Amino acid sequence: MLKFVFMLIFMLPISFLKSNYWTVQNLLFFFTFLFMINFSSLNYFNYISYYFGLDMISFGLILLSFWICGLMLMASEKVYLYNNYKNLFIFMILFLLMMLVLTFSSMSVFMFYLFFEASLIPTLFLILGWGYQPERLQAGVYLLFYTLLASLPLLIGIFYILEINNTLSFNLLLNYVFMDLNLLYLSLIFAFLVKMPMFLVHLWLPKAHVEAPVSGSMILAGILLKLGGYGLLRMFSLLQMSGVKYNYWWISISLVGGVLISLICLRQTDLKALIAYSSVAHMGIVLSGLLTLTYWGLTGSYALMIAHGLCSSGLFCLANISYERMGSRSLLINKGLLNFMPTLSLWWFLLCSGNMAAPPSLNLLGEISLLNSIVGWSWITMIMLTFLSFFSAAYSLYLFAYSQHGKIYSGVHFFSVGSVREFSLLMLHWLPLNLLILKSSFCMLWI
């Protein structure tokens, strides 16, 4: 595992050489394929060094991190063209990638916590340094305080585990189950609920998304929301008994919240805000499935996390492409885009249909298994799940129909085609999303 970490460490100095923007991006894709080829097993830890190792959950999420970071550089061409501190920008992305790889491959709970928190710093710099509006300061403060405030109890909980067990290794804690320690249960999972984010503690996410540059939005939607899910998957091996007892609280909040957020999506006029809120709705269903602690729920939440990372990131790229052409993200100005950029409408259609879990996308596989697990857990949830599925399709259609159809905004007097870079960027989001369903054993058979 250490070889991949060293690979990233030695890439950091490259970010300060001149005219190396595309070199770094090509290297990231090269590393993605190296990483893919290197991995051999499914359901147990391998590549074990003293503190780091990989299993299937880590593998999928690290692979997604490499992929999305390569695409982030591809999407942020404006930083390169206007020479907007591009070397620092590359450094931030590589540093963030390194923190994410270390987070997902940590085998000690404390190391996991350390890198989990460290990934916040480069994200904050991306939002504060390359964001668009002055409100980015407020968004940065929201992001920082929500995440840090919830993480302090987690740190105390980790030290408590160390006190009782004398170890913090995930492997050695695997067979240990804490009984009836309600405060420990709350402190260990609350940080991850905020990171997911669960409804009621989700306010930092739309703010951060709307103010972040396209690269910030991609990494937030693609990877940073998955840190919460990954943390829960790891922690619930310790908290099964408390989980069985109390999880219904979070499941109820997530399902009701998912429906309310879907309704909020239907009245958004900002493209980015709509996609950001749809992330909260999707994470609501992921969280509910994960907390049922059933086989279907755990595997389905993992599948949907991977799928959502690709799909949501692609939608943010589309919103950014429209923003670069129109100078605005408002749906009132971005309408009738079918006349303005006909070549891009196909991508809007494909990614919006992915967002509503249409076949053959990986979202479908994830949602079917999550519905299976949640309804199996309690049939009453059917009511909320029906609304959630319906409104999820409704806001995806609203996003597509409102932006592509209708009368074109009269301030736009020209016709535009996309560049090869933009089309390959969208293709690289959409292709893995739909090809992964052919190899669904990776997502569904790792327990």
Short mmCIF file of C-alpha atoms in Angstrom, two decimals:
data_model
loop_
_atom_site.label_atom_id
_atom_site.label_comp_id
_atom_site.label_asym_id
_atom_site.label_seq_id
_atom_site.Cartn_x
_atom_site.Cartn_y
_atom_site.Cartn_z
CA MET A 1 0.00 0.00 0.00
CA LEU A 2 2.90 2.27 0.80
CA LYS A 3 4.03 2.33 -2.83
CA PHE A 4 0.86 4.20 -3.84
CA VAL A 5 1.33 6.70 -1.03
CA PHE A 6 4.95 7.29 -2.04
CA MET A 7 3.85 7.67 -5.63
CA LEU A 8 1.66 10.58 -4.54
CA ILE A 9 4.31 12.09 -2.28
CA PHE A 10 6.78 12.16 -5.19
CA MET A 11 4.12 13.77 -7.39
CA LEU A 12 3.79 16.78 -5.07
CA PRO A 13 7.03 18.49 -6.27
CA ILE A 14 5.91 18.05 -9.91
CA SER A 15 3.04 20.44 -9.17
CA PHE A 16 5.54 23.32 -8.85
CA LEU A 17 7.26 22.80 -12.20
CA LYS A 18 6.24 25.02 -15.11
CA SER A 19 3.68 23.90 -17.73
CA ASN A 20 2.96 20.58 -16.12
CA TYR A 21 -0.82 20.82 -15.68
CA TRP A 22 -1.73 18.10 -18.16
CA THR A 23 1.28 15.99 -17.13
CA VAL A 24 -0.14 15.67 -13.63
CA GLN A 25 -3.59 14.88 -15.00
CA ASN A 26 -2.23 12.15 -17.30
CA LEU A 27 -0.16 10.73 -14.45
CA LEU A 28 -3.27 10.50 -12.26
CA PHE A 29 -5.06 8.46 -14.91
CA PHE A 30 -1.99 6.29 -15.34
CA PHE A 31 -1.92 5.67 -11.57
CA THR A 32 -5.62 4.81 -11.63
CA PHE A 33 -4.97 1.99 -14.05
CA LEU A 34 -1.86 0.86 -12.15
CA PHE A 35 -3.94 0.71 -8.99
CA MET A 36 -6.70 -1.24 -10.73
CA ILE A 37 -4.31 -3.84 -12.16
CA ASN A 38 -2.55 -4.28 -8.81
CA PHE A 39 -5.57 -5.32 -6.84
CA SER A 40 -6.32 -9.02 -6.63
CA SER A 41 -8.73 -10.08 -3.87
CA LEU A 42 -12.23 -9.22 -2.77
CA ASN A 43 -13.22 -9.90 0.77
CA TYR A 44 -10.17 -9.68 3.03
CA PHE A 45 -7.40 -7.17 3.69
CA ASN A 46 -4.33 -7.33 1.46
CA TYR A 47 -1.41 -5.01 0.67
CA ILE A 48 -0.95 -4.80 4.42
CA SER A 49 1.87 -2.67 5.77
CA TYR A 50 2.20 -1.55 9.38
CA TYR A 51 -0.72 0.87 9.38
CA PHE A 52 -2.21 0.59 5.91
CA GLY A 53 -4.07 -2.06 4.00
CA LEU A 54 -6.83 -2.53 1.46
CA ASP A 55 -10.05 -4.42 1.34
CA MET A 56 -12.89 -4.18 -1.14
CA ILE A 57 -14.56 -1.09 0.36
CA SER A 58 -11.26 0.81 0.47
CA PHE A 59 -10.33 -0.32 -3.03
CA GLY A 60 -13.51 1.03 -4.66
CA LEU A 61 -13.33 4.36 -2.90
CA ILE A 62 -9.59 4.91 -3.50
CA LEU A 63 -10.09 4.07 -7.16
CA LEU A 64 -12.93 6.60 -7.28
CA SER A 65 -10.67 9.19 -5.59
CA PHE A 66 -7.92 8.76 -8.20
CA TRP A 67 -10.46 8.92 -11.03
CA ILE A 68 -12.32 11.99 -9.79
CA CYS A 69 -9.08 13.88 -9.03
CA GLY A 70 -7.88 13.26 -12.59
CA LEU A 71 -11.22 14.54 -13.89
CA MET A 72 -11.09 17.57 -11.57
CA LEU A 73 -7.94 18.80 -13.32
CA MET A 74 -9.61 18.13 -16.65
CA ALA A 75 -12.70 20.15 -15.67
CA SER A 76 -10.75 23.12 -14.28
CA GLU A 77 -9.15 24.23 -17.53
CA LYS A 78 -10.02 27.85 -16.75
CA VAL A 79 -7.56 27.79 -13.82
CA TYR A 80 -4.87 26.72 -16.29
CA LEU A 81 -5.83 29.19 -19.04
CA TYR A 82 -6.02 32.25 -16.79
CA ASN A 83 -3.00 31.07 -14.78
CA ASN A 84 -5.04 31.42 -11.60
CA TYR A 85 -2.36 30.09 -9.19
CA LYS A 86 -2.45 26.82 -11.13
CA ASN A 87 0.59 25.29 -9.38
CA LEU A 88 -0.97 25.82 -5.98
CA PHE A 89 -4.23 24.43 -7.33
CA ILE A 90 -2.54 21.21 -8.50
CA PHE A 91 -0.74 20.96 -5.15
CA MET A 92 -4.05 21.24 -3.26
CA ILE A 93 -5.66 18.51 -5.36
CA LEU A 94 -2.70 16.16 -4.97
CA PHE A 95 -2.52 16.81 -1.23
CA LEU A 96 -6.26 16.16 -0.91
CA LEU A 97 -5.92 12.95 -2.94
CA MET A 98 -3.10 11.80 -0.68
CA MET A 99 -5.19 12.44 2.43
CA LEU A 100 -8.11 10.51 0.92
CA VAL A 101 -5.97 7.53 -0.05
CA LEU A 102 -4.53 7.45 3.47
CA THR A 103 -8.00 7.76 5.01
CA PHE A 104 -9.45 4.88 3.04
CA SER A 105 -6.46 2.61 3.57
CA SER A 106 -5.88 3.24 7.30
CA MET A 107 -6.16 0.14 9.44
CA SER A 108 -5.99 2.02 12.72
CA VAL A 109 -9.06 3.96 13.89
CA PHE A 110 -6.96 6.90 15.07
CA MET A 111 -5.04 7.18 11.79
CA PHE A 112 -8.39 7.08 10.00
CA TYR A 113 -9.64 9.95 12.18
CA LEU A 114 -6.47 11.97 11.58
CA PHE A 115 -6.62 11.79 7.79
CA PHE A 116 -10.44 12.09 7.82
CA GLU A 117 -10.01 15.52 9.44
CA ALA A 118 -6.93 16.46 7.37
CA SER A 119 -8.93 16.09 4.13
CA LEU A 120 -10.97 19.07 5.30
CA ILE A 121 -8.05 21.52 4.99
CA PRO A 122 -7.34 21.31 1.23
CA THR A 123 -11.11 21.29 0.56
CA LEU A 124 -11.43 24.50 2.54
CA PHE A 125 -8.57 26.07 0.58
CA LEU A 126 -10.16 25.02 -2.72
CA ILE A 127 -13.42 26.73 -1.75
CA LEU A 128 -11.79 29.86 -0.27
CA GLY A 129 -9.12 30.19 -2.96
CA TRP A 130 -10.93 29.39 -6.19
CA GLY A 131 -14.62 29.90 -5.28
CA TYR A 132 -16.74 32.44 -7.14
CA GLN A 133 -18.71 34.69 -4.75
CA PRO A 134 -17.62 36.51 -1.57
CA GLU A 135 -20.06 34.24 0.35
CA ARG A 136 -17.47 31.48 0.02
CA LEU A 137 -16.03 32.64 3.37
CA GLN A 138 -19.34 31.90 5.06
CA ALA A 139 -19.56 28.54 3.26
CA GLY A 140 -16.04 27.68 4.43
CA VAL A 141 -16.90 28.51 8.04
CA TYR A 142 -20.08 26.40 7.81
CA LEU A 143 -18.12 23.46 6.42
CA LEU A 144 -15.41 23.76 9.06
CA PHE A 145 -17.62 24.17 12.09
CA TYR A 146 -20.22 21.54 11.23
CA THR A 147 -17.55 18.95 10.58
CA LEU A 148 -15.17 19.80 13.41
CA LEU A 149 -17.84 20.18 16.07
CA ALA A 150 -19.24 16.73 15.30
CA SER A 151 -15.76 15.19 15.12
CA LEU A 152 -14.65 16.07 18.66
CA PRO A 153 -16.90 13.44 20.31
CA LEU A 154 -15.54 10.94 17.78
CA LEU A 155 -11.99 11.58 19.00
CA ILE A 156 -13.04 11.09 22.63
CA GLY A 157 -14.87 7.88 21.63
CA ILE A 158 -11.73 6.59 19.90
CA PHE A 159 -9.64 7.21 23.03
CA TYR A 160 -12.27 5.40 25.08
CA ILE A 161 -11.97 2.35 22.78
CA LEU A 162 -8.21 2.47 23.24
CA GLU A 163 -8.66 2.60 27.02
CA ILE A 164 -10.87 -0.50 27.06
CA ASN A 165 -9.25 -2.59 24.31
CA ASN A 166 -5.63 -1.43 24.26
CA THR A 167 -5.74 -1.46 20.47
CA LEU A 168 -7.16 0.68 17.71
CA SER A 169 -6.57 -1.71 14.81
CA PHE A 170 -9.69 -2.40 12.76
CA ASN A 171 -8.63 -6.04 12.43
CA LEU A 172 -8.31 -6.63 16.16
CA LEU A 173 -11.53 -4.77 16.94
CA LEU A 174 -13.46 -6.79 14.38
CA ASN A 175 -14.83 -9.35 16.84
CA TYR A 176 -15.47 -6.89 19.66
CA VAL A 177 -19.00 -5.57 20.14
CA PHE A 178 -19.75 -2.82 22.66
CA MET A 179 -22.93 -3.51 24.60
CA ASP A 180 -25.30 -0.75 25.73
CA LEU A 181 -22.88 2.15 25.67
CA ASN A 182 -25.30 4.73 24.35
CA LEU A 183 -23.01 7.73 24.68
CA LEU A 184 -20.20 5.92 22.87
CA TYR A 185 -22.61 4.93 20.09
CA LEU A 186 -23.66 8.56 19.63
CA SER A 187 -20.14 9.97 19.73
CA LEU A 188 -18.77 7.41 17.26
CA ILE A 189 -21.41 7.84 14.58
CA PHE A 190 -22.43 11.50 14.82
CA ALA A 191 -19.38 12.80 12.94
CA PHE A 192 -20.19 10.47 10.05
CA LEU A 193 -23.87 11.44 10.04
CA VAL A 194 -22.85 15.08 9.60
CA LYS A 195 -20.38 14.16 6.86
CA MET A 196 -22.93 12.08 4.92
CA PRO A 197 -24.84 14.52 5.47
CA MET A 198 -27.99 13.42 7.23
CA PHE A 199 -31.06 15.64 7.00
CA LEU A 200 -31.07 18.31 9.78
CA VAL A 201 -27.25 18.53 9.75
CA HIS A 202 -26.98 19.01 5.99
CA LEU A 203 -26.94 22.80 5.79
CA TRP A 204 -23.20 23.06 5.16
CA LEU A 205 -23.41 21.01 1.96
CA PRO A 206 -25.57 23.15 -0.38
CA LYS A 207 -23.69 26.24 0.82
CA ALA A 208 -20.28 24.67 0.17
CA HIS A 209 -21.36 23.36 -3.23
CA VAL A 210 -22.79 26.63 -4.47
CA GLU A 211 -19.68 28.60 -3.50
CA ALA A 212 -17.07 26.00 -4.52
CA PRO A 213 -15.34 25.98 -7.92
CA VAL A 214 -16.19 23.04 -10.18
CA SER A 215 -13.26 21.00 -8.81
CA GLY A 216 -14.42 21.62 -5.23
CA SER A 217 -17.94 20.51 -6.06
CA MET A 218 -16.70 17.39 -7.81
CA ILE A 219 -14.55 16.25 -4.91
CA LEU A 220 -17.25 17.14 -2.36
CA ALA A 221 -19.97 15.19 -4.17
CA GLY A 222 -17.67 12.47 -5.44
CA ILE A 223 -15.57 11.54 -2.43
CA LEU A 224 -16.02 13.62 0.72
CA LEU A 225 -19.64 12.59 1.25
CA LYS A 226 -18.51 8.97 0.98
CA LEU A 227 -16.14 9.41 3.94
CA GLY A 228 -19.22 9.39 6.17
CA GLY A 229 -20.57 6.18 4.66
CA TYR A 230 -17.15 4.54 4.82
CA GLY A 231 -16.75 5.50 8.49
CA LEU A 232 -20.15 4.03 9.34
CA LEU A 233 -19.40 0.79 7.48
CA ARG A 234 -16.24 0.44 9.55
CA MET A 235 -17.70 1.53 12.91
CA PHE A 236 -20.83 -0.60 12.90
CA SER A 237 -18.82 -3.78 13.43
CA LEU A 238 -18.30 -2.42 16.97
CA LEU A 239 -21.75 -0.98 17.49
CA GLN A 240 -24.10 -3.70 16.28
CA MET A 241 -26.06 -4.07 19.51
CA SER A 242 -26.61 -0.33 20.01
CA GLY A 243 -27.33 -0.02 16.30
CA VAL A 244 -30.12 -2.58 16.37
CA LYS A 245 -31.59 -0.66 19.29
CA TYR A 246 -31.36 2.97 18.14
CA ASN A 247 -30.86 3.08 14.38
CA TYR A 248 -34.56 3.55 13.70
CA TRP A 249 -34.17 7.20 14.77
CA TRP A 250 -31.71 7.98 12.02
CA ILE A 251 -33.55 5.90 9.43
CA SER A 252 -36.79 7.77 10.13
CA ILE A 253 -35.08 11.18 9.94
CA SER A 254 -33.26 10.24 6.71
CA LEU A 255 -36.34 8.97 4.90
CA VAL A 256 -38.61 11.85 5.88
CA GLY A 257 -35.72 14.26 5.20
CA GLY A 258 -35.10 12.70 1.78
CA VAL A 259 -38.69 13.43 0.74
CA LEU A 260 -38.55 17.01 2.07
CA ILE A 261 -35.21 17.64 0.33
CA SER A 262 -36.65 16.26 -2.93
CA LEU A 263 -39.46 18.82 -2.63
CA ILE A 264 -36.88 21.55 -2.02
CA CYS A 265 -35.10 20.40 -5.22
CA LEU A 266 -38.26 21.06 -7.20
CA ARG A 267 -38.20 24.76 -6.36
CA GLN A 268 -34.51 25.51 -6.96
CA THR A 269 -33.51 27.96 -9.67
CA ASP A 270 -29.76 27.54 -9.27
CA LEU A 271 -28.36 24.56 -11.21
CA LYS A 272 -25.69 23.79 -8.64
CA ALA A 273 -28.02 24.11 -5.66
CA LEU A 274 -30.44 21.65 -7.28
CA ILE A 275 -27.71 19.06 -7.86
CA ALA A 276 -26.34 19.63 -4.33
CA TYR A 277 -29.75 19.07 -2.72
CA SER A 278 -30.27 15.95 -4.84
CA SER A 279 -27.02 14.64 -3.28
CA VAL A 280 -28.54 15.06 0.18
CA ALA A 281 -31.64 13.11 -0.90
CA HIS A 282 -29.49 10.28 -2.32
CA MET A 283 -27.32 10.14 0.77
CA GLY A 284 -30.52 9.92 2.85
CA ILE A 285 -31.44 6.63 1.21
CA VAL A 286 -27.82 5.37 1.42
CA LEU A 287 -27.78 6.13 5.14
CA SER A 288 -31.14 4.43 5.74
CA GLY A 289 -30.04 1.26 3.96
CA LEU A 290 -26.69 1.17 5.72
CA LEU A 291 -28.29 1.57 9.15
CA THR A 292 -30.62 -1.41 8.66
CA LEU A 293 -27.37 -3.44 9.05
CA THR A 294 -28.62 -6.07 6.59
CA TYR A 295 -26.54 -7.65 3.82
CA TRP A 296 -28.55 -5.93 1.10
CA GLY A 297 -28.32 -2.61 2.92
CA LEU A 298 -24.55 -2.64 3.36
CA THR A 299 -23.76 -3.75 -0.20
CA GLY A 300 -26.41 -1.48 -1.72
CA SER A 301 -25.14 1.57 0.16
CA TYR A 302 -21.63 0.88 -1.14
CA ALA A 303 -22.87 0.47 -4.73
CA LEU A 304 -24.91 3.68 -4.57
CA MET A 305 -22.00 5.60 -3.02
CA ILE A 306 -19.76 4.69 -5.97
CA ALA A 307 -22.53 5.42 -8.48
CA HIS A 308 -23.49 8.72 -6.90
CA GLY A 309 -19.84 9.81 -6.87
CA LEU A 310 -19.62 9.46 -10.65
CA CYS A 311 -23.12 10.71 -11.49
CA SER A 312 -23.19 13.77 -9.24
CA SER A 313 -19.68 14.78 -10.25
CA GLY A 314 -20.70 14.57 -13.93
CA LEU A 315 -23.75 16.77 -13.31
CA PHE A 316 -21.58 19.40 -11.64
CA CYS A 317 -19.31 19.35 -14.70
CA LEU A 318 -22.35 19.94 -16.92
CA ALA A 319 -23.54 22.80 -14.74
CA ASN A 320 -20.06 24.32 -14.97
CA ILE A 321 -19.93 23.99 -18.77
CA SER A 322 -23.23 25.88 -18.99
CA TYR A 323 -21.97 28.45 -16.49
CA GLU A 324 -18.81 29.10 -18.53
CA ARG A 325 -20.94 29.76 -21.64
CA MET A 326 -23.79 31.72 -20.06
CA GLY A 327 -22.06 33.47 -17.18
CA SER A 328 -24.89 32.38 -14.88
CA ARG A 329 -26.12 29.26 -13.14
CA SER A 330 -29.74 30.41 -12.95
CA LEU A 331 -32.31 28.14 -14.59
CA LEU A 332 -34.11 31.27 -15.78
CA ILE A 333 -31.16 32.05 -18.06
CA ASN A 334 -30.01 28.49 -18.76
CA LYS A 335 -33.11 27.45 -20.67
CA GLY A 336 -33.63 26.26 -24.19
CA LEU A 337 -30.06 24.98 -24.22
CA LEU A 338 -31.12 22.45 -26.85
CA ASN A 339 -30.96 25.33 -29.37
CA PHE A 340 -27.76 26.74 -27.96
CA MET A 341 -25.65 23.61 -27.35
CA PRO A 342 -27.42 20.67 -29.01
CA THR A 343 -24.37 18.40 -28.66
CA LEU A 344 -24.48 18.74 -24.88
CA SER A 345 -28.15 17.82 -24.48
CA LEU A 346 -27.41 14.12 -24.86
CA TRP A 347 -25.09 14.32 -21.85
CA TRP A 348 -27.67 16.21 -19.82
CA PHE A 349 -30.13 13.46 -20.65
CA LEU A 350 -27.77 10.58 -19.87
CA LEU A 351 -26.59 11.98 -16.52
CA CYS A 352 -30.06 13.11 -15.41
CA SER A 353 -31.40 9.63 -16.17
CA GLY A 354 -28.48 8.21 -14.18
CA ASN A 355 -29.45 10.53 -11.34
CA MET A 356 -32.97 9.10 -11.27
CA ALA A 357 -31.55 5.54 -11.27
CA ALA A 358 -32.62 4.50 -14.75
CA PRO A 359 -31.09 1.31 -16.13
CA PRO A 360 -28.36 0.40 -17.01
CA SER A 361 -26.63 2.68 -14.49
CA LEU A 362 -25.03 1.46 -11.26
CA ASN A 363 -27.48 3.74 -9.39
CA LEU A 364 -30.23 1.25 -10.27
CA LEU A 365 -28.38 -1.66 -8.68
CA GLY A 366 -27.70 0.38 -5.54
CA GLU A 367 -31.27 1.66 -5.22
CA ILE A 368 -32.89 -1.73 -5.78
CA SER A 369 -30.81 -3.33 -3.03
CA LEU A 370 -31.41 -0.38 -0.71
CA LEU A 371 -35.18 -0.51 -1.29
CA ASN A 372 -35.01 -4.24 -0.63
CA SER A 373 -33.20 -3.76 2.66
CA ILE A 374 -35.29 -0.83 3.94
CA VAL A 375 -38.65 -2.41 3.11
CA GLY A 376 -37.41 -5.70 4.58
CA TRP A 377 -36.53 -3.81 7.75
CA SER A 378 -40.02 -2.32 8.07
CA TRP A 379 -42.87 -2.25 5.57
CA ILE A 380 -44.07 1.17 6.84
CA THR A 381 -41.04 2.75 5.15
CA MET A 382 -42.72 1.96 1.81
CA ILE A 383 -44.73 5.18 2.07
CA MET A 384 -41.68 7.43 2.25
CA LEU A 385 -39.70 5.36 -0.25
CA THR A 386 -42.52 5.70 -2.79
CA PHE A 387 -42.44 9.47 -2.47
CA LEU A 388 -38.65 9.51 -2.51
CA SER A 389 -38.42 7.50 -5.74
CA PHE A 390 -41.15 9.50 -7.42
CA PHE A 391 -39.75 12.92 -6.54
CA SER A 392 -36.23 11.78 -7.40
CA ALA A 393 -37.45 11.14 -10.95
CA ALA A 394 -39.46 14.38 -10.84
CA TYR A 395 -36.56 16.71 -10.01
CA SER A 396 -34.22 14.96 -12.46
CA LEU A 397 -36.80 15.48 -15.20
CA TYR A 398 -37.37 19.05 -14.05
CA LEU A 399 -33.64 19.75 -14.28
CA PHE A 400 -33.41 18.27 -17.76
CA ALA A 401 -36.65 19.63 -19.22
CA TYR A 402 -36.28 23.14 -17.79
CA SER A 403 -32.67 23.57 -18.90
CA GLN A 404 -32.98 22.01 -22.37
CA HIS A 405 -36.45 23.02 -23.54
CA GLY A 406 -38.39 26.27 -23.65
CA LYS A 407 -37.60 29.59 -25.25
CA ILE A 408 -33.90 30.46 -25.29
CA TYR A 409 -32.89 33.46 -23.19
CA SER A 410 -32.92 36.54 -25.45
CA GLY A 411 -29.53 37.76 -24.19
CA VAL A 412 -27.83 34.84 -25.94
CA HIS A 413 -27.18 35.55 -29.59
CA PHE A 414 -24.85 32.79 -30.66
CA PHE A 415 -24.53 29.06 -31.03
CA SER A 416 -21.89 27.03 -29.21
CA VAL A 417 -20.27 23.64 -29.54
CA GLY A 418 -18.39 21.87 -26.79
CA SER A 419 -14.70 21.06 -26.91
CA VAL A 420 -13.20 17.57 -27.08
CA ARG A 421 -11.99 18.05 -23.50
CA GLU A 422 -15.55 18.60 -22.25
CA PHE A 423 -16.99 15.62 -24.09
CA SER A 424 -14.24 13.28 -22.95
CA LEU A 425 -14.71 14.60 -19.38
CA LEU A 426 -18.42 13.70 -19.49
CA MET A 427 -17.74 10.38 -21.20
CA LEU A 428 -15.28 9.44 -18.45
CA HIS A 429 -18.00 10.06 -15.86
CA TRP A 430 -20.74 8.23 -17.69
CA LEU A 431 -18.88 5.20 -19.01
CA PRO A 432 -17.71 3.70 -15.68
CA LEU A 433 -21.14 4.45 -14.20
CA ASN A 434 -22.82 2.21 -16.80
CA LEU A 435 -20.07 -0.36 -17.31
CA LEU A 436 -19.74 -1.17 -13.61
CA ILE A 437 -23.17 -2.81 -13.61
CA LEU A 438 -21.67 -5.55 -15.80
CA LYS A 439 -19.21 -6.33 -13.01
CA SER A 440 -21.62 -5.85 -10.12
CA SER A 441 -20.03 -8.63 -8.06
CA PHE A 442 -17.44 -6.01 -7.04
CA CYS A 443 -20.17 -3.95 -5.41
CA MET A 444 -22.39 -6.67 -4.07
CA LEU A 445 -20.24 -9.61 -2.95
CA TRP A 446 -17.58 -8.12 -0.69
CA ILE A 447 -19.01 -9.02 2.70
#
